[in-house]
Amino acid sequence: MFWASHSIISMEMDALTLDQLLVFTATVDAGSFSGAARTLNRAQSAITYTTQRLEDQIGAPLFDRAAYRPTLTPTGGALLPRARRILAEVGQFRSQAHGLVRGLESEVRLGLSEMVAVASLAPALASFHEDFPTVSLRIVRGAFGLPDSLIRGEIDLAVLPDFGLSPGIERSHVAMMDLVAVAAPNHPLARRKGAITTAMLREELQIVLTDAAEMAPGRDHGVAALDSWRVTDLTTKHGLLLEGIGWGSMPGPLVAADVAAGRLVILPVDRWDGSDHLPRLAIVAAHPQDCAPGPAGTALLAAILRNRAVGSGAR
């Protein structure tokens, strides 16, 4: 007998419809059955019947009708948030399905260089999420390898320095970024008075960011010191510099807070390869020339270029 009763309840609950949930939430929002009828452009009797049918299936009243206006019962109040979530999920399901039919991507893969602060792209990413809530964003972070990932079709877009990019990559300028030579306050170079010469740099350990494929001896680039350590990610380099182990160049925006807080010091290098400052990096948004991004990817690219918030750091 219990099993039969349980089966009947299950069958009743299975008969729940989205329309019933819509009427339920519309009544709450409008504050009355008549208001829900106007909102949904239906007869009030239809609203009342649908609500009563839902209450019968649940086995408990959703509204207290004793007052002038219907008010939620404890059961109604507990079920309202879930009803709203179900309707929202169905709406997103419908939007995504329509988007896929129109050719909208289900996911956009964005490569983001470690040289670029995530916060600098926050306005563009927030705008993308607002405009394309059904499209997932996969962010691939890395110091090297993003150009190859673009060519191989592993990512759709990338924001990275315009350095060593092949002719097969379409690029759009985003910003210029300054590199700065930094060291911890207790480092010998930071304690020196006056300008830092290249001879002084040569005598101190340098932390160098290097592609794993270039770890072999004889493939050093941008190395000024006789003694250098090579790391393959910017986080490790940053951590070593903060601990006072060596000096190195870093993107200005990524160490601005450390410099302001006194955790790192910008080294006043006198000359750097004939210039009075380190090289500036051109930051670009890139994608393969022979594979343009889809509608969502194109919109993300436009948002990045529209904001152009990468900026440059202090020298």
Coordinates of C-alpha atoms in Angstrom, one line a residue:
M1 CA 0.0 0.0 0.0
F2 CA 2.9 2.4 0.9
W3 CA 4.6 1.6 -2.5
A4 CA 1.4 2.3 -4.4
S5 CA 1.0 5.7 -2.6
H6 CA 4.6 6.5 -3.2
S7 CA 4.2 5.7 -6.9
I8 CA 1.1 8.0 -7.2
I9 CA 3.0 10.9 -5.6
S10 CA 6.0 10.4 -8.0
M11 CA 3.7 10.3 -11.0
E12 CA 2.0 13.5 -9.8
M13 CA 5.4 15.3 -9.3
D14 CA 6.5 14.1 -12.7
A15 CA 3.6 15.9 -14.2
L16 CA 5.0 19.3 -13.1
T17 CA 5.3 21.7 -16.0
L18 CA 7.5 24.8 -16.7
D19 CA 4.3 26.7 -17.3
Q20 CA 3.2 26.0 -13.7
L21 CA 6.5 27.3 -12.4
L22 CA 6.2 30.4 -14.6
V23 CA 2.7 31.1 -13.2
F24 CA 4.0 30.6 -9.7
T25 CA 6.9 33.0 -10.0
A26 CA 4.7 35.5 -12.0
T27 CA 2.2 35.6 -9.2
V28 CA 4.9 36.2 -6.6
D29 CA 6.4 39.0 -8.7
A30 CA 3.0 40.6 -9.5
G31 CA 1.7 40.2 -5.9
S32 CA -1.6 38.8 -6.9
F33 CA -3.3 36.3 -9.2
S34 CA -4.9 39.2 -11.2
G35 CA -1.5 40.8 -11.6
A36 CA 0.0 37.6 -12.9
A37 CA -2.9 37.3 -15.3
R38 CA -2.1 40.7 -16.7
T39 CA 1.6 40.0 -16.9
L40 CA 1.1 36.7 -18.8
N41 CA -1.9 38.0 -20.8
R42 CA -4.2 35.2 -19.5
A43 CA -7.6 35.0 -17.8
Q44 CA -7.4 35.1 -14.0
S45 CA -9.3 31.8 -13.8
A46 CA -6.5 30.2 -15.8
I47 CA -3.9 31.5 -13.4
T48 CA -5.9 30.3 -10.4
Y49 CA -6.4 26.9 -11.9
T50 CA -2.8 26.4 -12.8
T51 CA -1.7 27.4 -9.3
Q52 CA -4.2 25.1 -7.6
R53 CA -3.1 22.2 -9.9
L54 CA 0.6 22.8 -8.9
E55 CA -0.4 22.9 -5.2
D56 CA -2.3 19.6 -5.6
Q57 CA 0.7 18.0 -7.2
I58 CA 3.1 19.2 -4.5
G59 CA 0.6 18.3 -1.7
A60 CA 0.9 21.6 0.1
P61 CA -0.4 25.2 -0.5
L62 CA 2.1 27.7 -2.0
F63 CA 0.0 30.7 -1.1
D64 CA -2.0 31.8 2.0
R65 CA -5.2 33.2 0.6
A66 CA -6.6 34.4 3.9
A67 CA -5.4 38.0 3.4
Y68 CA -6.4 40.5 0.7
R69 CA -3.4 39.5 -1.3
P70 CA -1.9 36.0 -1.5
T71 CA 1.2 35.6 0.5
L72 CA 3.8 32.8 0.3
T73 CA 3.5 30.0 2.7
P74 CA 6.7 28.5 4.2
T75 CA 6.5 25.8 1.5
G76 CA 6.1 28.4 -1.2
G77 CA 9.0 30.5 0.2
A78 CA 11.2 27.5 0.3
L79 CA 10.4 26.4 -3.3
L80 CA 10.5 29.8 -4.9
P81 CA 14.3 30.1 -5.4
R82 CA 14.4 26.6 -6.9
A83 CA 11.6 27.5 -9.3
R84 CA 13.5 30.6 -10.4
R85 CA 16.7 28.6 -10.9
I86 CA 14.9 26.0 -13.0
L87 CA 13.3 28.7 -15.3
A88 CA 16.7 30.4 -15.6
E89 CA 18.4 27.1 -16.5
V90 CA 15.8 26.4 -19.1
G91 CA 16.2 29.9 -20.6
Q92 CA 19.9 29.4 -20.8
F93 CA 19.4 26.0 -22.4
R94 CA 17.1 27.5 -25.0
S95 CA 19.6 30.4 -25.7
Q96 CA 22.5 28.1 -26.1
A97 CA 20.5 25.7 -28.4
H98 CA 19.5 28.7 -30.6
G99 CA 23.1 29.9 -30.6
L100 CA 24.5 26.6 -31.7
V101 CA 22.0 26.4 -34.5
R102 CA 23.2 29.9 -35.6
G103 CA 26.8 28.8 -35.4
L104 CA 27.6 30.2 -32.0
E105 CA 30.5 28.5 -30.2
S106 CA 29.8 26.5 -27.1
E107 CA 33.3 27.5 -25.9
V108 CA 36.0 30.1 -26.7
R109 CA 39.6 29.2 -25.9
L110 CA 41.7 32.2 -24.9
G111 CA 45.5 32.1 -24.5
L112 CA 46.8 34.6 -22.1
S113 CA 50.5 35.3 -21.7
E114 CA 51.9 35.4 -18.2
M115 CA 53.2 38.8 -19.1
V116 CA 49.7 40.2 -19.1
A117 CA 47.9 40.8 -15.9
V118 CA 44.4 39.1 -15.7
A119 CA 43.0 42.2 -14.1
S120 CA 43.8 44.2 -17.2
L121 CA 41.4 42.2 -19.2
A122 CA 38.7 42.0 -16.5
P123 CA 36.4 44.7 -18.2
A124 CA 36.5 42.8 -21.5
L125 CA 35.9 39.4 -19.9
A126 CA 33.0 40.8 -17.9
S127 CA 31.5 42.3 -21.0
F128 CA 31.9 39.0 -22.8
H129 CA 30.1 37.0 -20.0
E130 CA 27.3 39.5 -20.0
D131 CA 26.8 39.3 -23.8
F132 CA 27.3 35.5 -24.1
P133 CA 26.3 33.8 -20.8
T134 CA 25.9 30.5 -22.5
V135 CA 29.4 30.4 -24.0
S136 CA 32.1 28.9 -21.8
L137 CA 35.5 30.6 -21.7
R138 CA 38.6 28.4 -21.3
I139 CA 41.7 30.5 -20.4
V140 CA 45.1 28.9 -21.2
R141 CA 47.9 30.7 -19.3
G142 CA 51.5 30.4 -20.3
A143 CA 54.8 32.3 -20.7
F144 CA 55.7 30.5 -24.0
G145 CA 54.0 28.2 -26.5
L146 CA 50.9 30.2 -27.1
P147 CA 51.8 31.1 -30.8
D148 CA 52.3 27.4 -31.5
S149 CA 49.0 26.6 -29.8
L150 CA 47.3 29.2 -32.1
I151 CA 48.8 27.6 -35.2
R152 CA 47.8 24.1 -34.1
G153 CA 44.3 25.2 -33.5
E154 CA 44.4 24.4 -29.8
I155 CA 43.3 27.9 -28.8
D156 CA 41.1 30.4 -30.7
L157 CA 42.6 33.7 -29.5
A158 CA 45.6 34.9 -27.6
V159 CA 46.7 38.1 -25.9
L160 CA 50.5 38.0 -25.8
P161 CA 53.7 40.0 -26.6
D162 CA 54.3 40.5 -30.3
F163 CA 57.6 38.6 -30.2
G164 CA 58.5 35.9 -32.6
L165 CA 55.0 35.5 -34.0
S166 CA 54.9 33.8 -37.4
P167 CA 53.4 35.5 -40.5
G168 CA 50.5 33.1 -40.3
I169 CA 49.1 34.8 -37.2
E170 CA 46.8 37.8 -37.6
R171 CA 47.4 40.4 -34.8
S172 CA 45.8 43.6 -33.5
H173 CA 47.7 46.0 -31.3
V174 CA 46.4 46.2 -27.8
A175 CA 49.0 48.2 -25.8
M176 CA 52.6 48.8 -25.1
M177 CA 54.1 47.4 -21.9
D178 CA 57.3 48.5 -20.2
L179 CA 59.8 46.0 -18.7
V180 CA 61.6 47.1 -15.6
A181 CA 64.7 45.7 -13.9
V182 CA 63.9 44.9 -10.2
A183 CA 65.4 43.4 -7.1
A184 CA 64.5 43.0 -3.5
P185 CA 65.4 45.9 -1.2
N186 CA 68.1 43.9 0.5
H187 CA 69.7 42.9 -2.8
P188 CA 73.2 44.4 -3.3
L189 CA 72.1 46.2 -6.5
A190 CA 69.1 47.8 -4.7
R191 CA 71.4 49.1 -1.9
R192 CA 73.7 50.9 -4.4
K193 CA 73.5 54.7 -4.7
G194 CA 73.2 56.2 -8.1
A195 CA 72.8 54.6 -11.5
I196 CA 73.4 50.9 -12.0
T197 CA 75.9 50.2 -14.8
T198 CA 75.9 47.1 -17.0
A199 CA 79.1 46.1 -15.3
M200 CA 77.3 46.0 -12.0
L201 CA 74.5 43.9 -13.5
R202 CA 77.0 41.5 -15.0
E203 CA 78.4 40.6 -11.5
E204 CA 75.1 39.7 -9.9
L205 CA 72.9 36.6 -10.4
Q206 CA 70.2 37.2 -13.0
I207 CA 66.9 35.3 -13.0
V208 CA 65.9 34.7 -16.7
L209 CA 62.6 33.6 -18.0
T210 CA 63.3 31.0 -20.7
D211 CA 61.3 28.6 -22.9
A212 CA 61.7 25.0 -21.8
A213 CA 62.9 24.3 -25.4
E214 CA 65.7 26.8 -24.9
M215 CA 67.1 25.4 -21.7
A216 CA 70.2 24.0 -23.5
P217 CA 73.4 26.0 -23.1
G218 CA 74.3 28.5 -25.8
R219 CA 70.7 29.6 -26.3
D220 CA 70.6 32.6 -23.9
H221 CA 68.7 35.7 -24.9
G222 CA 68.5 38.9 -23.0
V223 CA 71.1 37.8 -20.4
A224 CA 73.3 40.5 -19.1
A225 CA 74.9 38.7 -16.1
L226 CA 77.8 36.2 -16.1
D227 CA 75.8 34.1 -13.7
S228 CA 72.1 33.3 -14.4
W229 CA 69.3 31.0 -13.4
R230 CA 66.7 30.0 -15.9
V231 CA 63.1 29.5 -15.0
T232 CA 60.2 28.5 -17.3
D233 CA 57.4 30.5 -15.6
L234 CA 56.9 34.0 -14.4
T235 CA 55.5 33.0 -11.0
T236 CA 58.8 31.3 -10.1
K237 CA 60.8 34.2 -11.3
H238 CA 58.7 36.6 -9.4
G239 CA 59.0 34.5 -6.2
L240 CA 62.8 34.4 -6.4
L241 CA 63.1 38.1 -6.9
L242 CA 60.9 38.8 -3.9
E243 CA 63.2 36.6 -1.8
G244 CA 66.2 38.6 -2.8
I245 CA 67.7 35.8 -5.0
G246 CA 69.0 37.6 -8.0
W247 CA 67.7 40.4 -10.1
G248 CA 65.6 40.4 -13.3
S249 CA 63.3 42.2 -15.7
M250 CA 59.6 42.0 -15.1
P251 CA 56.5 43.6 -16.8
G252 CA 55.9 46.9 -15.0
P253 CA 52.2 46.2 -14.3
L254 CA 52.9 42.9 -12.7
V255 CA 55.3 44.4 -10.1
A256 CA 53.7 47.8 -9.6
A257 CA 52.1 46.7 -6.3
D258 CA 55.4 45.2 -5.1
V259 CA 57.3 48.4 -5.9
A260 CA 54.6 50.6 -4.2
A261 CA 54.7 48.4 -1.1
G262 CA 58.5 48.3 -1.0
R263 CA 58.8 44.6 -1.7
L264 CA 60.8 45.2 -4.9
V265 CA 62.9 48.1 -6.1
I266 CA 63.2 49.4 -9.6
L267 CA 66.9 49.4 -10.5
P268 CA 68.0 52.7 -12.2
V269 CA 70.1 51.1 -15.0
D270 CA 72.3 53.6 -16.7
R271 CA 72.3 52.1 -20.1
W272 CA 70.7 49.0 -21.5
D273 CA 72.0 47.8 -24.9
G274 CA 72.4 51.4 -26.0
S275 CA 69.1 52.6 -24.6
D276 CA 68.2 54.3 -21.4
H277 CA 65.5 51.8 -20.6
L278 CA 64.6 48.1 -21.1
P279 CA 62.7 47.1 -24.2
R280 CA 59.0 47.8 -24.4
L281 CA 56.7 44.9 -25.3
A282 CA 53.9 45.3 -27.9
I283 CA 50.9 43.4 -26.6
V284 CA 48.7 42.1 -29.3
A285 CA 45.5 40.1 -29.6
A286 CA 46.1 37.4 -32.2
H287 CA 44.4 34.5 -34.0
P288 CA 45.4 32.3 -37.0
Q289 CA 44.9 34.1 -40.3
D290 CA 43.3 31.0 -41.9
C291 CA 40.9 30.4 -39.0
A292 CA 38.9 33.4 -37.9
P293 CA 37.1 33.1 -34.5
G294 CA 33.4 32.4 -34.5
P295 CA 30.7 35.0 -33.4
A296 CA 31.5 34.8 -29.7
G297 CA 35.3 34.8 -30.2
T298 CA 35.0 37.7 -32.6
A299 CA 33.0 39.6 -29.9
L300 CA 35.6 38.8 -27.3
L301 CA 38.3 40.1 -29.6
A302 CA 36.3 43.3 -30.1
A303 CA 35.8 43.7 -26.4
I304 CA 39.6 43.4 -25.8
L305 CA 40.4 45.9 -28.4
R306 CA 37.7 48.2 -27.2
N307 CA 39.0 48.3 -23.7
R308 CA 42.7 48.1 -24.5
A309 CA 43.3 48.1 -20.7
V310 CA 46.6 46.3 -20.6
G311 CA 48.5 49.5 -20.1
S312 CA 52.1 50.1 -19.4
G313 CA 54.0 50.0 -16.2
A314 CA 56.5 52.4 -14.5
R315 CA 60.0 52.5 -15.9

